[in-house]
Short mmCIF file of C-alpha atoms in Angstrom, two decimals:
data_model
loop_
_atom_site.label_atom_id
_atom_site.label_comp_id
_atom_site.label_asym_id
_atom_site.label_seq_id
_atom_site.Cartn_x
_atom_site.Cartn_y
_atom_site.Cartn_z
CA MET A 1 67.89 86.10 129.16
CA ASN A 2 68.76 83.69 132.01
CA THR A 3 71.77 84.07 134.35
CA ASP A 4 73.97 81.57 132.48
CA ASP A 5 73.41 83.35 129.15
CA LEU A 6 74.13 86.70 130.80
CA LEU A 7 77.38 85.45 132.34
CA GLU A 8 78.43 83.98 128.99
CA SER A 9 77.75 87.32 127.28
CA ILE A 10 79.85 89.13 129.91
CA ASP A 11 82.71 86.66 129.38
CA GLN A 12 82.65 87.38 125.64
CA ILE A 13 82.93 91.16 126.07
CA ASP A 14 86.20 92.50 124.70
CA THR A 15 87.58 94.75 127.46
CA TYR A 16 90.45 96.07 125.33
CA LYS A 17 90.27 99.18 123.17
CA ARG A 18 92.35 99.06 120.01
CA PHE A 19 93.70 102.26 118.49
CA GLY A 20 95.57 103.34 115.39
CA LYS A 21 96.76 106.69 114.05
CA VAL A 22 95.84 108.59 110.90
CA THR A 23 98.84 108.78 108.56
CA ARG A 24 97.32 110.55 105.55
CA VAL A 25 94.10 111.67 103.88
CA VAL A 26 93.76 111.44 100.10
CA GLY A 27 90.50 112.62 98.53
CA LEU A 28 87.67 110.62 100.15
CA MET A 29 90.02 108.15 101.82
CA ILE A 30 91.61 108.14 105.28
CA GLU A 31 94.66 105.94 105.78
CA SER A 32 95.76 104.87 109.24
CA ARG A 33 98.45 102.68 110.78
CA GLY A 34 96.29 100.27 112.76
CA PRO A 35 94.05 99.42 114.51
CA LYS A 36 93.39 95.72 113.93
CA ALA A 37 90.05 95.61 112.09
CA SER A 38 88.14 93.77 109.37
CA ILE A 39 86.43 94.97 106.19
CA GLY A 40 83.05 96.49 107.11
CA ASP A 41 83.97 97.25 110.73
CA MET A 42 82.99 100.64 112.08
CA CYS A 43 85.69 102.81 113.66
CA TYR A 44 85.71 106.14 115.49
CA ILE A 45 88.21 108.83 114.53
CA HIS A 46 88.95 111.13 117.48
CA THR A 47 89.46 114.69 116.26
CA GLY A 48 91.27 116.18 119.28
CA SER A 49 90.28 118.98 121.60
CA SER A 50 86.61 119.08 120.59
CA HIS A 51 86.21 115.46 121.71
CA GLN A 52 84.24 114.89 118.55
CA LYS A 53 84.23 111.36 117.16
CA ILE A 54 83.71 110.79 113.44
CA LYS A 55 82.24 107.47 112.35
CA ALA A 56 84.09 105.69 109.56
CA GLU A 57 84.07 102.26 107.99
CA VAL A 58 86.95 100.01 106.99
CA VAL A 59 86.77 99.66 103.20
CA GLY A 60 90.19 98.22 102.35
CA PHE A 61 93.87 97.84 103.18
CA ASN A 62 97.08 99.21 101.69
CA GLU A 63 99.86 96.84 102.71
CA GLU A 64 99.58 97.03 106.53
CA ASN A 65 97.63 100.28 106.65
CA VAL A 66 93.86 100.50 107.10
CA LEU A 67 91.75 102.40 104.55
CA LEU A 68 88.73 104.14 106.07
CA MET A 69 85.86 106.10 104.59
CA PRO A 70 83.88 108.50 106.83
CA PHE A 71 80.10 108.78 107.17
CA THR A 72 80.34 112.57 107.47
CA ALA A 73 82.52 115.35 106.04
CA LEU A 74 86.29 115.24 106.59
CA LYS A 75 86.56 118.00 109.19
CA SER A 76 89.14 118.43 111.98
CA ILE A 77 90.99 115.22 111.03
CA SER A 78 94.75 115.60 111.18
CA VAL A 79 97.83 113.40 110.98
CA GLY A 80 98.05 111.51 114.25
CA SER A 81 94.28 111.54 115.02
CA LEU A 82 93.40 108.42 116.97
CA VAL A 83 91.37 105.71 115.23
CA GLU A 84 89.39 103.51 117.62
CA ALA A 85 88.21 100.08 116.47
CA THR A 86 84.77 98.82 117.53
CA ARG A 87 85.29 95.28 116.11
CA ARG A 88 81.71 95.26 114.78
CA PRO A 89 79.85 96.43 111.66
CA VAL A 90 77.24 99.17 111.63
CA GLN A 91 73.89 98.10 113.07
CA ILE A 92 70.57 99.89 112.83
CA LYS A 93 67.61 100.10 115.19
CA ALA A 94 64.29 98.75 113.90
CA GLY A 95 60.77 98.53 115.28
CA HIS A 96 57.19 99.71 114.82
CA ALA A 97 58.10 103.15 116.24
CA LEU A 98 59.88 103.91 112.93
CA ILE A 99 56.60 104.01 110.99
CA GLY A 100 55.79 107.60 110.08
CA GLN A 101 59.40 108.75 110.63
CA VAL A 102 62.03 110.26 108.33
CA LEU A 103 65.51 108.82 109.00
CA ASP A 104 69.06 109.43 107.85
CA GLY A 105 71.27 106.84 106.15
CA LEU A 106 72.15 105.18 109.48
CA GLY A 107 68.56 104.96 110.67
CA ASN A 108 68.61 107.95 113.05
CA PRO A 109 65.80 110.56 113.06
CA LEU A 110 66.70 113.13 110.40
CA ASP A 111 65.27 116.04 112.41
CA GLY A 112 67.95 115.53 115.08
CA SER A 113 65.52 114.36 117.77
CA THR A 114 66.44 111.64 120.24
CA MET A 115 66.33 108.03 119.12
CA LEU A 116 62.90 106.44 119.36
CA LYS A 117 62.16 103.94 122.13
CA GLY A 118 61.14 100.30 121.76
CA LEU A 119 63.58 99.52 118.95
CA SER A 120 65.86 96.51 118.64
CA SER A 121 69.24 96.14 116.93
CA PHE A 122 69.24 94.70 113.43
CA PRO A 123 72.17 94.24 111.00
CA SER A 124 72.16 96.55 107.98
CA GLU A 125 73.84 94.01 105.70
CA ASN A 126 72.19 90.60 105.37
CA ASP A 127 72.38 87.73 102.92
CA PRO A 128 69.47 87.30 100.48
CA PRO A 129 66.97 84.54 101.40
CA ASN A 130 67.92 80.99 100.47
CA PRO A 131 66.50 80.34 96.97
CA MET A 132 64.90 77.12 98.24
CA ARG A 133 63.08 79.10 100.95
CA ARG A 134 61.58 81.66 98.57
CA PRO A 135 57.90 80.82 97.96
CA ARG A 136 56.70 81.34 94.39
CA ILE A 137 54.78 84.54 93.68
CA LYS A 138 51.15 83.49 93.31
CA GLU A 139 49.16 86.51 94.48
CA SER A 140 48.79 90.00 93.02
CA ILE A 141 49.17 93.19 95.04
CA GLU A 142 46.99 96.25 94.44
CA LEU A 143 48.94 99.42 93.62
CA GLY A 144 46.01 101.71 92.85
CA VAL A 145 47.47 102.64 89.45
CA ARG A 146 45.07 101.41 86.73
CA SER A 147 47.55 100.86 83.88
CA ILE A 148 49.92 98.83 86.08
CA ASP A 149 47.31 96.81 88.01
CA SER A 150 45.50 95.71 84.86
CA LEU A 151 48.17 95.51 82.14
CA LEU A 152 51.42 94.95 84.07
CA THR A 153 50.04 93.19 87.15
CA VAL A 154 52.56 93.04 90.02
CA GLY A 155 52.69 90.16 92.51
CA LYS A 156 53.48 90.20 96.23
CA GLY A 157 57.24 89.87 96.48
CA GLN A 158 57.98 90.95 92.90
CA ARG A 159 60.91 93.29 92.20
CA VAL A 160 60.29 95.87 89.49
CA GLY A 161 62.49 98.56 87.95
CA ILE A 162 61.15 101.99 87.00
CA PHE A 163 63.32 103.21 84.12
CA ALA A 164 63.16 106.88 83.16
CA GLY A 165 65.12 110.01 82.43
CA SER A 166 64.93 112.99 84.75
CA GLY A 167 61.62 114.81 85.12
CA VAL A 168 59.33 112.14 83.64
CA GLY A 169 57.31 111.42 86.79
CA LYS A 170 59.16 108.75 88.81
CA SER A 171 58.63 110.45 92.18
CA THR A 172 54.97 111.19 91.46
CA LEU A 173 54.33 107.55 90.50
CA MET A 174 56.10 106.35 93.67
CA GLY A 175 53.91 108.66 95.74
CA MET A 176 50.75 107.27 94.10
CA ILE A 177 51.83 103.70 94.83
CA ALA A 178 52.76 104.55 98.45
CA ARG A 179 49.34 106.13 99.10
CA ASN A 180 47.17 103.65 97.23
CA SER A 181 48.76 100.19 97.57
CA THR A 182 47.40 97.49 99.87
CA ALA A 183 50.84 96.75 101.38
CA ASP A 184 51.02 96.78 105.18
CA LEU A 185 53.63 99.55 105.12
CA ASN A 186 56.08 101.34 102.83
CA VAL A 187 59.83 101.76 103.22
CA ILE A 188 61.03 104.54 100.92
CA ALA A 189 64.73 105.25 100.28
CA LEU A 190 65.67 108.60 98.73
CA ILE A 191 69.29 108.05 97.70
CA GLY A 192 71.31 110.91 96.21
CA GLU A 193 68.32 113.23 95.94
CA ARG A 194 68.67 117.01 95.91
CA GLY A 195 68.01 118.40 99.39
CA ARG A 196 65.17 120.56 98.05
CA GLU A 197 63.34 117.53 96.67
CA VAL A 198 63.08 115.69 99.99
CA MET A 199 60.35 117.90 101.47
CA ASP A 200 58.73 118.16 98.03
CA PHE A 201 58.38 114.39 97.93
CA ILE A 202 57.24 114.00 101.54
CA GLU A 203 54.64 116.80 101.48
CA LYS A 204 53.48 116.80 97.85
CA ASP A 205 53.96 113.28 96.47
CA LEU A 206 53.67 111.19 99.63
CA GLY A 207 51.38 113.39 101.70
CA GLU A 208 50.16 112.84 105.26
CA GLU A 209 48.17 109.77 104.22
CA GLY A 210 51.22 108.10 102.72
CA LEU A 211 53.63 109.09 105.50
CA ARG A 212 51.37 107.55 108.17
CA LYS A 213 52.22 104.07 106.85
CA SER A 214 55.75 104.73 105.65
CA VAL A 215 59.36 104.82 106.83
CA VAL A 216 61.42 107.27 104.77
CA VAL A 217 65.23 106.95 104.66
CA VAL A 218 67.11 109.93 103.19
CA ALA A 219 70.73 110.25 102.05
CA THR A 220 71.06 113.42 99.97
CA SER A 221 73.53 114.03 97.15
CA ASP A 222 75.78 116.28 99.28
CA GLN A 223 76.52 113.48 101.76
CA PRO A 224 79.61 111.24 101.46
CA ALA A 225 79.40 108.26 99.14
CA LEU A 226 79.45 105.81 102.06
CA MET A 227 76.39 107.47 103.61
CA ARG A 228 74.48 107.09 100.33
CA ILE A 229 75.43 103.39 100.23
CA LYS A 230 74.34 102.95 103.84
CA GLY A 231 71.02 104.68 103.13
CA ALA A 232 70.12 102.00 100.58
CA LEU A 233 71.30 99.19 102.89
CA THR A 234 69.46 100.66 105.91
CA ALA A 235 66.15 100.95 104.02
CA THR A 236 66.48 97.37 102.77
CA ALA A 237 67.28 96.15 106.31
CA ILE A 238 64.21 97.94 107.76
CA ALA A 239 62.06 96.27 105.07
CA GLU A 240 63.65 92.90 105.96
CA TYR A 241 62.87 93.46 109.65
CA PHE A 242 59.17 93.99 108.96
CA ARG A 243 59.13 91.07 106.50
CA SER A 244 60.49 88.84 109.28
CA LEU A 245 57.40 89.81 111.30
CA GLY A 246 55.15 88.46 108.54
CA LYS A 247 54.31 91.82 106.93
CA ASP A 248 53.82 92.54 103.23
CA VAL A 249 56.24 95.43 102.74
CA MET A 250 56.46 97.86 99.83
CA LEU A 251 60.10 98.95 99.34
CA MET A 252 60.75 101.87 96.98
CA MET A 253 64.24 103.13 96.21
CA ASP A 254 65.00 106.29 94.22
CA SER A 255 67.46 105.69 92.79
CA VAL A 256 69.58 102.60 92.25
CA THR A 257 71.69 104.58 89.76
CA ARG A 258 72.89 106.95 92.46
CA PHE A 259 73.64 103.95 94.70
CA ALA A 260 75.84 102.60 91.89
CA MET A 261 77.53 106.00 91.45
CA ALA A 262 78.33 106.12 95.17
CA GLN A 263 79.88 102.65 95.02
CA ARG A 264 81.89 103.77 91.98
CA GLU A 265 83.30 106.67 94.03
CA ILE A 266 84.36 104.29 96.78
CA GLY A 267 85.80 101.75 94.32
CA LEU A 268 87.90 104.37 92.53
CA ALA A 269 89.09 105.79 95.86
CA VAL A 270 90.43 102.40 97.04
CA GLY A 271 92.18 101.80 93.72
CA GLU A 272 89.79 99.61 91.72
CA PRO A 273 90.23 99.83 87.94
CA PRO A 274 87.40 101.59 86.09
CA THR A 275 85.67 99.34 83.55
CA THR A 276 82.40 99.93 81.66
CA LYS A 277 81.71 103.71 81.49
CA GLY A 278 83.98 104.23 84.50
CA TYR A 279 82.04 101.88 86.80
CA THR A 280 84.27 99.62 88.91
CA PRO A 281 83.82 95.82 89.23
CA SER A 282 82.52 96.19 92.80
CA VAL A 283 79.46 98.08 91.46
CA PHE A 284 78.32 95.06 89.45
CA ALA A 285 79.02 92.79 92.44
CA MET A 286 77.03 95.00 94.85
CA LEU A 287 73.90 95.40 92.70
CA PRO A 288 72.68 91.76 92.86
CA LYS A 289 73.53 91.59 96.57
CA LEU A 290 71.26 94.59 97.20
CA LEU A 291 68.44 93.73 94.79
CA GLU A 292 68.21 90.04 95.73
CA ARG A 293 67.54 90.89 99.38
CA SER A 294 63.96 91.92 98.56
CA GLY A 295 61.29 89.48 97.43
CA THR A 296 59.50 86.67 99.24
CA ASP A 297 60.56 84.48 102.11
CA VAL A 298 58.69 82.08 104.39
CA GLN A 299 57.63 84.86 106.81
CA GLY A 300 56.42 87.65 104.52
CA SER A 301 57.21 89.58 101.37
CA ILE A 302 58.99 92.69 100.13
CA THR A 303 57.51 94.02 96.90
CA ALA A 304 60.17 96.38 95.57
CA PHE A 305 60.30 99.23 93.07
CA TYR A 306 63.75 100.50 92.12
CA THR A 307 64.04 103.61 89.98
CA VAL A 308 66.84 103.72 87.41
CA LEU A 309 67.97 107.00 85.84
CA VAL A 310 68.73 106.46 82.17
CA ASP A 311 71.18 108.95 80.69
CA GLY A 312 69.68 110.49 77.60
CA ASP A 313 66.80 107.98 77.88
CA ASP A 314 69.30 105.23 76.89
CA LEU A 315 67.89 101.96 78.28
CA ASN A 316 71.06 100.03 77.38
CA GLU A 317 73.58 101.90 79.50
CA PRO A 318 75.49 99.61 81.96
CA ILE A 319 73.46 100.10 85.16
CA SER A 320 70.10 99.91 83.36
CA ASP A 321 71.16 96.75 81.55
CA THR A 322 72.45 95.06 84.73
CA VAL A 323 69.42 95.98 86.87
CA ARG A 324 66.94 94.90 84.17
CA GLY A 325 68.58 91.47 84.07
CA ILE A 326 68.26 91.00 87.85
CA LEU A 327 64.69 92.20 88.45
CA ASP A 328 61.34 90.53 87.74
CA GLY A 329 60.01 93.19 85.41
CA HIS A 330 60.39 96.81 84.40
CA LEU A 331 58.25 99.89 83.78
CA VAL A 332 59.58 102.33 81.19
CA LEU A 333 58.44 105.93 81.63
CA ASP A 334 58.49 107.61 78.23
CA ARG A 335 59.33 111.31 77.86
CA ASN A 336 57.30 111.54 74.62
CA LEU A 337 54.17 110.29 76.40
CA ALA A 338 54.76 112.74 79.26
CA ASN A 339 55.09 115.57 76.73
CA LYS A 340 51.70 114.55 75.28
CA GLY A 341 50.10 114.86 78.71
CA GLN A 342 49.70 111.13 79.42
CA PHE A 343 50.25 110.34 83.08
CA PRO A 344 51.43 107.93 84.30
CA ALA A 345 53.76 108.02 81.26
CA VAL A 346 54.23 104.23 81.21
CA ASN A 347 55.25 102.96 77.78
CA LEU A 348 53.21 99.76 77.83
CA LEU A 349 54.92 98.27 74.77
CA LYS A 350 58.39 98.57 76.33
CA SER A 351 57.36 97.43 79.82
CA ILE A 352 56.86 93.92 81.18
CA SER A 353 55.84 92.07 84.34
CA ARG A 354 57.53 88.67 84.33
CA VAL A 355 55.14 87.11 86.84
CA MET A 356 51.83 88.46 85.45
CA SER A 357 50.99 85.27 83.56
CA ASP A 358 51.27 83.30 86.83
CA ILE A 359 48.96 85.48 88.92
CA VAL A 360 46.07 86.46 86.61
CA ASP A 361 43.28 84.35 85.10
CA SER A 362 42.90 83.59 81.38
CA ASP A 363 40.19 86.23 80.74
CA HIS A 364 42.38 88.94 82.25
CA ARG A 365 45.41 87.76 80.29
CA ILE A 366 43.50 87.68 76.98
CA ALA A 367 42.04 91.18 77.53
CA ALA A 368 45.49 92.59 78.36
CA SER A 369 46.94 90.95 75.25
CA ARG A 370 44.11 92.40 73.15
CA PHE A 371 44.81 95.87 74.59
CA ARG A 372 48.51 95.59 73.71
CA GLU A 373 47.73 94.49 70.15
CA LEU A 374 45.44 97.47 69.56
CA LEU A 375 47.96 99.90 71.03
CA ALA A 376 50.84 98.37 69.01
CA SER A 377 48.81 98.59 65.77
CA TYR A 378 48.01 102.26 66.36
CA THR A 379 51.60 103.11 67.40
CA ASP A 380 53.07 101.45 64.28
CA ALA A 381 50.77 103.49 61.99
CA GLU A 382 50.67 106.68 64.08
CA ASP A 383 52.84 108.74 61.73
CA LEU A 384 50.66 107.83 58.73
CA ILE A 385 47.48 108.50 60.69
CA THR A 386 48.76 111.88 61.96
CA ILE A 387 49.63 113.25 58.53
CA GLY A 388 46.45 111.84 56.97
CA ALA A 389 48.26 109.35 54.69
CA TYR A 390 46.43 106.29 56.03
CA LYS A 391 43.28 105.34 54.12
CA ARG A 392 40.56 103.70 56.16
CA GLY A 393 39.95 100.14 54.99
CA SER A 394 43.61 99.45 54.11
CA SER A 395 44.06 97.31 57.24
CA GLU A 396 41.37 95.84 59.47
CA LYS A 397 43.74 95.84 62.46
CA ILE A 398 44.59 99.51 62.10
CA ASP A 399 40.93 100.41 61.57
CA LYS A 400 40.03 98.71 64.86
CA ALA A 401 42.98 100.39 66.60
CA ILE A 402 41.91 103.86 65.39
CA GLU A 403 38.38 103.22 66.63
CA ALA A 404 39.60 101.96 70.01
CA TYR A 405 42.32 104.59 70.54
CA PRO A 406 40.19 107.15 72.47
CA LYS A 407 39.19 104.35 74.90
CA ILE A 408 42.83 103.23 75.17
CA LEU A 409 44.00 106.76 76.00
CA SER A 410 41.22 107.28 78.54
CA PHE A 411 42.11 103.95 80.18
CA LEU A 412 45.82 104.75 80.47
CA LYS A 413 45.41 108.29 81.85
CA GLN A 414 44.95 108.71 85.59
CA GLU A 415 44.98 111.81 87.76
CA VAL A 416 47.57 111.94 90.56
CA ASP A 417 44.92 112.05 93.32
CA GLU A 418 42.69 109.42 91.66
CA LYS A 419 42.72 105.96 93.21
CA ALA A 420 41.73 103.14 90.88
CA SER A 421 40.96 99.94 92.78
CA TYR A 422 42.37 96.70 91.42
CA TYR A 423 38.94 95.13 90.81
CA ASP A 424 37.53 98.26 89.15
CA SER A 425 40.55 98.37 86.83
CA ILE A 426 40.18 94.70 85.86
CA TYR A 427 36.42 95.06 85.37
CA ARG A 428 36.93 98.05 83.09
CA LEU A 429 39.64 96.22 81.10
CA LEU A 430 37.40 93.18 80.61
CA SER A 431 34.29 95.17 79.74
CA GLU A 432 36.04 97.48 77.23
CA PHE A 433 38.64 95.16 75.69
CA GLY A 434 37.78 91.60 76.67
CA GLY A 435 34.87 90.86 74.36
CA GLU A 436 36.46 91.59 70.97
CA GLN A 437 38.33 88.98 68.96
#
């Protein structure tokens, strides 16, 4: 920075501090008279003799009063506590030193160590790329999961939802992708997870190999709703930072449902009316703003996987339905398949990759279509086959499906520590299912 720029920056510094006072606390919300601030600005609430400052964000206004929501628990705040305005939104620190680290929702080291060096400031909330500056997705990305690479091929910059109930293998699948994919690095957001599951995921599912090329952002379920929101925004911003450097980033968020629940808490606290299943209008406004930030731009790409918890395995509940309409494909993890011992428990007939036809050749596409037809034929007649009511020769399609089913099952199953390369998966698909008509 030259001298003129430095002097101009000094001239623009606001030398005044603006304060307000807390007037009441209701539930999650702090109300204060003043200071002058805008929506999204960060404020400090001074708690008195301990000289502790609690970070909070302006989330709304009630007549002339400011509505604040804290990033931490509401402790030591009393009527009359000073509220200091910063006149700026929350910013994170980003840089290569973050790779291999586990961070909190604001991008600070979760183990309480000092902030890493060599990082630069980066806004946590950004606009999605201009649609006219988003290159088309023309190249596949290797995930190392045979059933997805070959039958639901994902492209660089594609955004995919992983829809499943609890305990069907979402975290395990995310760990496989993080370890095996050819992305330059992973950014993994654990939003609303149980505290116990964080170390389980890092040590068991991700492992040392995966952590070496990952940035993990954690906002557990016991943290305030605003912190869970910021965790998702921080992870997305870190992915955007590396994309701006020309990297191919793999962003994985578990889960978008808990992000939506956190926004519902905030919306209800500021007085929004509940609509579909209690979700407030701001939830359905926030989801596209978050999900559209990933994808391609002229510098690099963010290939994103967002997990969606489906209550009672209902794929048509409001958040599932909204997210499915925004993303470029979805993987449905089926509890029945998991109960049968098939892992990954991807229900191929309910899943889709919307860009696959643009990034694979005709032989690959025909073989994948053939595989689906055989699986669909067997699934439709499975009850009859199981109870012995189907007579061989009644249908040529079903006869072929019964003959091919052991190969289909062997192809779909993959051990957690098994890496299936993209080319090996395609070769096996073509050799086993590409020649038949």
